[in-house]
Each structure stands twice: as structure tokens, then as C-alpha cells.
Amino acid sequence: MVQPVNMLMNQCLELSFSCLAYDDIDVSGAVIDLVSRILVSLEKKESFWNNNIETTNLTRGTLCNSLLSRILSILHLRMKYPTDFQFDYEDEDEAEEEMYRTHLRKLYQRIVRFRPQLVLQFIGSCLSSLSQPLSATSPTEIEVALRLVFHFGEGRRPAPGAKTALRDGPFREIVIALHRSDIASHSHREVLLLYYDLAVRYSL
């Protein structure tokens, strides 16, 4: 049975994650600092979270990974640009959208530092779920998947993160698989620019 204090903790977590996932950058952005603090606590007090915070439907000792996976899924959802986004950063609304996603990427980089292998599994799952061929995939879907790969190195330690990331066999395989795909034939300018930036950052 979940104790009252754990019940309150579960309710707070659910509320925080629901706000982060909400389809409005004002609501979602308002809890980014809170989620960042949760990540810091998970990293510094992982044993406490796993062994003292009880939740329903979870085996003791697995809470930390479960919460990180939940946050990753939300970040993947919220990092996607709106379908009508023009990448015009001189536009006030679009500049605000970009700043919001910059903060989301910082949360992502913190999770990479803490659990790189968990993030690699998540990236692999996201890429595997994309429709084929990649050259015809929705710009919104392929762009966010590429961002997960591109920013992975920013969270890896020791520096330089890109070189450290390439030492991970699974990550190298992801980069090679992208190069072997037809993504370079995608019609969207921003997808191509991001792919070329990725190719430069992770030059093999």
C-alpha cells in the first residue's frame, strides 16, 4: 500500500509531468525549472528515490529509470516544432518558441549525462519508429529525432562530448545508419541543415 507521503509525491510528480507535456509553451515552460530540480535530485539521491518512494505498478528499485523514461518521452513530444513553424527567429513568437526548446534541450542533456545508455535506447526506439524512406518522413518527426542525436554529445562526459559519444558502439551505429539512409535527399531545408551539422559534429 502506498503511504500518504508517497501518495502526495506521486500526485506532485503527475502534476509536474502533465504541465510539462501540456500543449502550450507558457504552461509547459513554467515547470521546466521544477523538472530540472527533480532531475538533480534523481541524480544525487538515486538510491533514496528507488528505495523509499513507493508507487503503484512499479517494482522497487526501478522508479528512477521509469521517471527518466517518462521525461524523455515528454521532451521528445514537446521538442517538436509546430507544423507551421517557419524558423524565422526574428519573429517574436517563433523566437519565444525557440527559447522554450533551448530550455528543453538542457533537460535532455542532463538526462544524457546521468543515463547515457537509457537515452541511447530511447533514440534507437524513436528512429526505428520513423516511416521509411527517411527522405519522405514528416519534417517535424525527422527533425526532432535528429535533434536527439545531435544534442546527445553535448551531455556526454568527459569533454569533448562528441568524441566520447562516438566511443559508444550503439551511438556510432546510429550515426552510420543515418549516413547510409537517404536522409540527405529530404526536401526540407532545416532537416538538411541539421543533418549536415550532425555529420560535421560526429565525423567518423
Short mmCIF file of C-alpha atoms in Angstrom, two decimals:
data_model
loop_
_atom_site.label_atom_id
_atom_site.label_comp_id
_atom_site.label_asym_id
_atom_site.label_seq_id
_atom_site.Cartn_x
_atom_site.Cartn_y
_atom_site.Cartn_z
CA MET A 1 0.00 0.00 0.00
CA VAL A 2 1.33 3.45 -0.94
CA GLN A 3 1.87 5.63 2.15
CA PRO A 4 0.27 9.12 2.35
CA VAL A 5 3.59 10.95 1.90
CA ASN A 6 4.35 8.84 -1.18
CA MET A 7 0.86 9.46 -2.47
CA LEU A 8 1.46 13.21 -2.24
CA MET A 9 4.81 12.81 -4.00
CA ASN A 10 3.16 10.82 -6.79
CA GLN A 11 0.48 13.48 -7.20
CA CYS A 12 3.12 16.23 -7.39
CA LEU A 13 5.10 14.30 -9.99
CA GLU A 14 1.99 13.63 -12.07
CA LEU A 15 1.00 17.28 -11.97
CA SER A 16 4.52 18.40 -12.92
CA PHE A 17 4.75 15.99 -15.84
CA SER A 18 1.24 16.83 -17.03
CA CYS A 19 2.18 20.51 -17.11
CA LEU A 20 5.45 19.81 -18.91
CA ALA A 21 3.57 17.82 -21.56
CA TYR A 22 0.83 20.42 -21.96
CA ASP A 23 0.49 21.84 -25.47
CA ASP A 24 1.19 25.44 -24.52
CA ILE A 25 4.69 26.80 -24.02
CA ASP A 26 3.59 29.12 -21.21
CA VAL A 27 2.21 26.21 -19.17
CA SER A 28 4.95 23.76 -20.11
CA GLY A 29 7.74 26.31 -19.73
CA ALA A 30 6.55 27.25 -16.23
CA VAL A 31 7.60 23.85 -14.81
CA ILE A 32 10.95 23.42 -16.60
CA ASP A 33 12.91 24.67 -13.57
CA LEU A 34 10.95 22.30 -11.33
CA VAL A 35 11.64 19.33 -13.58
CA SER A 36 15.31 20.33 -13.65
CA ARG A 37 15.36 20.20 -9.84
CA ILE A 38 13.72 16.77 -9.95
CA LEU A 39 16.48 15.56 -12.28
CA VAL A 40 19.16 16.94 -9.95
CA SER A 41 17.53 15.11 -7.04
CA LEU A 42 17.27 11.86 -9.02
CA GLU A 43 20.96 12.07 -9.88
CA LYS A 44 22.19 12.92 -6.39
CA LYS A 45 19.77 10.74 -4.42
CA GLU A 46 19.02 7.89 -6.80
CA SER A 47 19.13 5.25 -4.07
CA PHE A 48 16.65 7.19 -1.93
CA TRP A 49 14.19 7.55 -4.81
CA ASN A 50 14.43 3.88 -5.75
CA ASN A 51 14.16 2.51 -2.23
CA ASN A 52 11.95 4.97 -0.35
CA ILE A 53 9.47 6.45 -2.83
CA GLU A 54 6.75 3.89 -3.45
CA THR A 55 4.49 3.94 -6.49
CA THR A 56 1.85 1.59 -7.75
CA ASN A 57 2.64 -0.78 -10.64
CA LEU A 58 6.42 -0.36 -10.26
CA THR A 59 8.93 -2.83 -8.88
CA ARG A 60 11.03 -1.40 -6.06
CA GLY A 61 14.34 -0.08 -7.39
CA THR A 62 13.04 0.88 -10.84
CA LEU A 63 11.45 4.27 -10.11
CA CYS A 64 14.41 6.37 -11.25
CA ASN A 65 14.61 4.83 -14.71
CA SER A 66 10.83 4.96 -15.03
CA LEU A 67 10.74 8.69 -14.28
CA LEU A 68 13.62 9.41 -16.65
CA SER A 69 11.92 7.48 -19.43
CA ARG A 70 8.70 9.41 -18.81
CA ILE A 71 10.52 12.74 -19.02
CA LEU A 72 12.33 11.67 -22.20
CA SER A 73 9.02 10.82 -23.83
CA ILE A 74 7.61 14.23 -22.89
CA LEU A 75 10.72 16.04 -24.15
CA HIS A 76 10.51 14.17 -27.44
CA LEU A 77 6.89 15.30 -27.78
CA ARG A 78 7.45 18.93 -26.80
CA MET A 79 10.70 19.44 -28.73
CA LYS A 80 8.79 19.01 -31.98
CA TYR A 81 8.23 22.29 -33.79
CA PRO A 82 4.68 23.25 -34.78
CA THR A 83 3.88 22.22 -38.35
CA ASP A 84 3.58 25.88 -39.36
CA PHE A 85 6.90 26.90 -37.79
CA GLN A 86 8.95 28.94 -40.28
CA PHE A 87 12.29 29.05 -38.42
CA ASP A 88 12.19 32.84 -38.56
CA TYR A 89 13.92 33.81 -35.31
CA GLU A 90 13.36 37.50 -35.95
CA ASP A 91 9.67 36.81 -35.43
CA GLU A 92 8.86 37.36 -31.75
CA ASP A 93 6.57 34.34 -31.39
CA GLU A 94 8.98 31.99 -33.14
CA ALA A 95 11.91 33.32 -31.13
CA GLU A 96 9.95 32.51 -27.98
CA GLU A 97 9.25 29.00 -29.28
CA GLU A 98 12.95 28.50 -29.95
CA MET A 99 13.97 29.73 -26.50
CA TYR A 100 11.49 27.30 -24.95
CA ARG A 101 13.05 24.40 -26.87
CA THR A 102 16.52 25.53 -25.82
CA HIS A 103 15.45 25.01 -22.20
CA LEU A 104 14.00 21.60 -23.06
CA ARG A 105 17.32 20.57 -24.62
CA LYS A 106 19.10 21.44 -21.39
CA LEU A 107 16.85 18.98 -19.56
CA TYR A 108 17.67 16.41 -22.23
CA GLN A 109 21.41 16.99 -21.86
CA ARG A 110 21.15 16.49 -18.09
CA ILE A 111 19.49 13.12 -18.63
CA VAL A 112 22.21 12.18 -21.13
CA ARG A 113 24.89 12.94 -18.51
CA PHE A 114 23.05 10.87 -15.93
CA ARG A 115 21.86 7.90 -18.02
CA PRO A 116 23.52 7.85 -21.47
CA GLN A 117 22.63 4.22 -22.16
CA LEU A 118 18.97 4.78 -21.34
CA VAL A 119 18.94 7.75 -23.73
CA LEU A 120 20.63 5.69 -26.45
CA GLN A 121 17.87 3.10 -26.20
CA PHE A 122 15.29 5.87 -26.43
CA ILE A 123 16.97 7.39 -29.51
CA GLY A 124 17.09 3.99 -31.17
CA SER A 125 13.39 3.46 -30.49
CA CYS A 126 12.50 6.90 -31.90
CA LEU A 127 14.48 6.34 -35.09
CA SER A 128 13.08 2.84 -35.55
CA SER A 129 9.53 4.19 -35.35
CA LEU A 130 10.06 6.63 -38.24
CA SER A 131 8.39 5.85 -41.54
CA GLN A 132 10.62 4.84 -44.43
CA PRO A 133 12.25 6.16 -46.51
CA LEU A 134 13.60 8.92 -44.28
CA SER A 135 13.66 11.31 -47.23
CA ALA A 136 9.85 11.24 -47.19
CA THR A 137 9.35 11.34 -43.43
CA SER A 138 7.43 14.25 -41.94
CA PRO A 139 9.85 17.15 -41.31
CA THR A 140 8.54 17.51 -37.75
CA GLU A 141 9.18 13.85 -36.91
CA ILE A 142 12.60 13.51 -38.52
CA GLU A 143 13.81 16.88 -37.21
CA VAL A 144 13.15 16.01 -33.56
CA ALA A 145 14.78 12.59 -33.99
CA LEU A 146 17.89 14.20 -35.46
CA ARG A 147 17.94 16.69 -32.58
CA LEU A 148 18.10 13.83 -30.08
CA VAL A 149 21.18 12.53 -31.90
CA PHE A 150 22.75 15.96 -32.46
CA HIS A 151 22.48 17.10 -28.83
CA PHE A 152 23.47 13.73 -27.34
CA GLY A 153 27.15 14.65 -27.44
CA GLU A 154 26.51 17.86 -25.51
CA GLY A 155 25.56 15.80 -22.50
CA ARG A 156 28.34 13.21 -22.67
CA ARG A 157 31.34 13.37 -20.38
CA PRO A 158 34.29 13.69 -20.37
CA ALA A 159 34.67 16.54 -22.84
CA PRO A 160 34.72 16.78 -25.78
CA GLY A 161 31.32 15.11 -25.66
CA ALA A 162 31.13 14.32 -29.36
CA LYS A 163 34.27 12.17 -29.21
CA THR A 164 33.09 10.48 -26.03
CA ALA A 165 29.73 9.74 -27.66
CA LEU A 166 31.40 8.15 -30.67
CA ARG A 167 33.16 5.69 -28.37
CA ASP A 168 29.73 4.19 -27.63
CA GLY A 169 29.26 1.39 -30.15
CA PRO A 170 25.45 1.78 -30.33
CA PHE A 171 25.76 5.53 -30.91
CA ARG A 172 28.30 5.03 -33.71
CA GLU A 173 25.88 2.57 -35.31
CA ILE A 174 23.10 5.16 -35.16
CA VAL A 175 25.28 7.77 -36.90
CA ILE A 176 26.40 5.25 -39.55
CA ALA A 177 22.80 4.17 -40.14
CA LEU A 178 21.81 7.79 -40.75
CA HIS A 179 24.62 8.23 -43.26
CA ARG A 180 23.54 5.05 -45.07
CA SER A 181 19.96 6.25 -45.29
CA ASP A 182 18.57 8.64 -47.90
CA ILE A 183 18.05 11.48 -45.43
CA ALA A 184 20.33 13.72 -47.49
CA SER A 185 17.56 13.73 -50.12
CA HIS A 186 14.97 15.19 -47.75
CA SER A 187 13.21 18.23 -49.21
CA HIS A 188 13.04 20.34 -46.03
CA ARG A 189 15.84 22.89 -45.65
CA GLU A 190 16.05 22.72 -41.83
CA VAL A 191 16.21 18.93 -41.84
CA LEU A 192 19.12 19.05 -44.28
CA LEU A 193 20.95 21.75 -42.31
CA LEU A 194 20.58 19.79 -39.08
CA TYR A 195 21.74 16.58 -40.73
CA TYR A 196 24.83 18.29 -42.15
CA ASP A 197 25.60 19.84 -38.74
CA LEU A 198 25.25 16.39 -37.21
CA ALA A 199 27.60 14.92 -39.83
CA VAL A 200 30.24 17.56 -39.01
CA ARG A 201 29.89 17.16 -35.24
CA TYR A 202 30.15 13.37 -35.41
CA SER A 203 32.63 12.98 -38.25
CA LEU A 204 33.86 9.37 -38.20
#
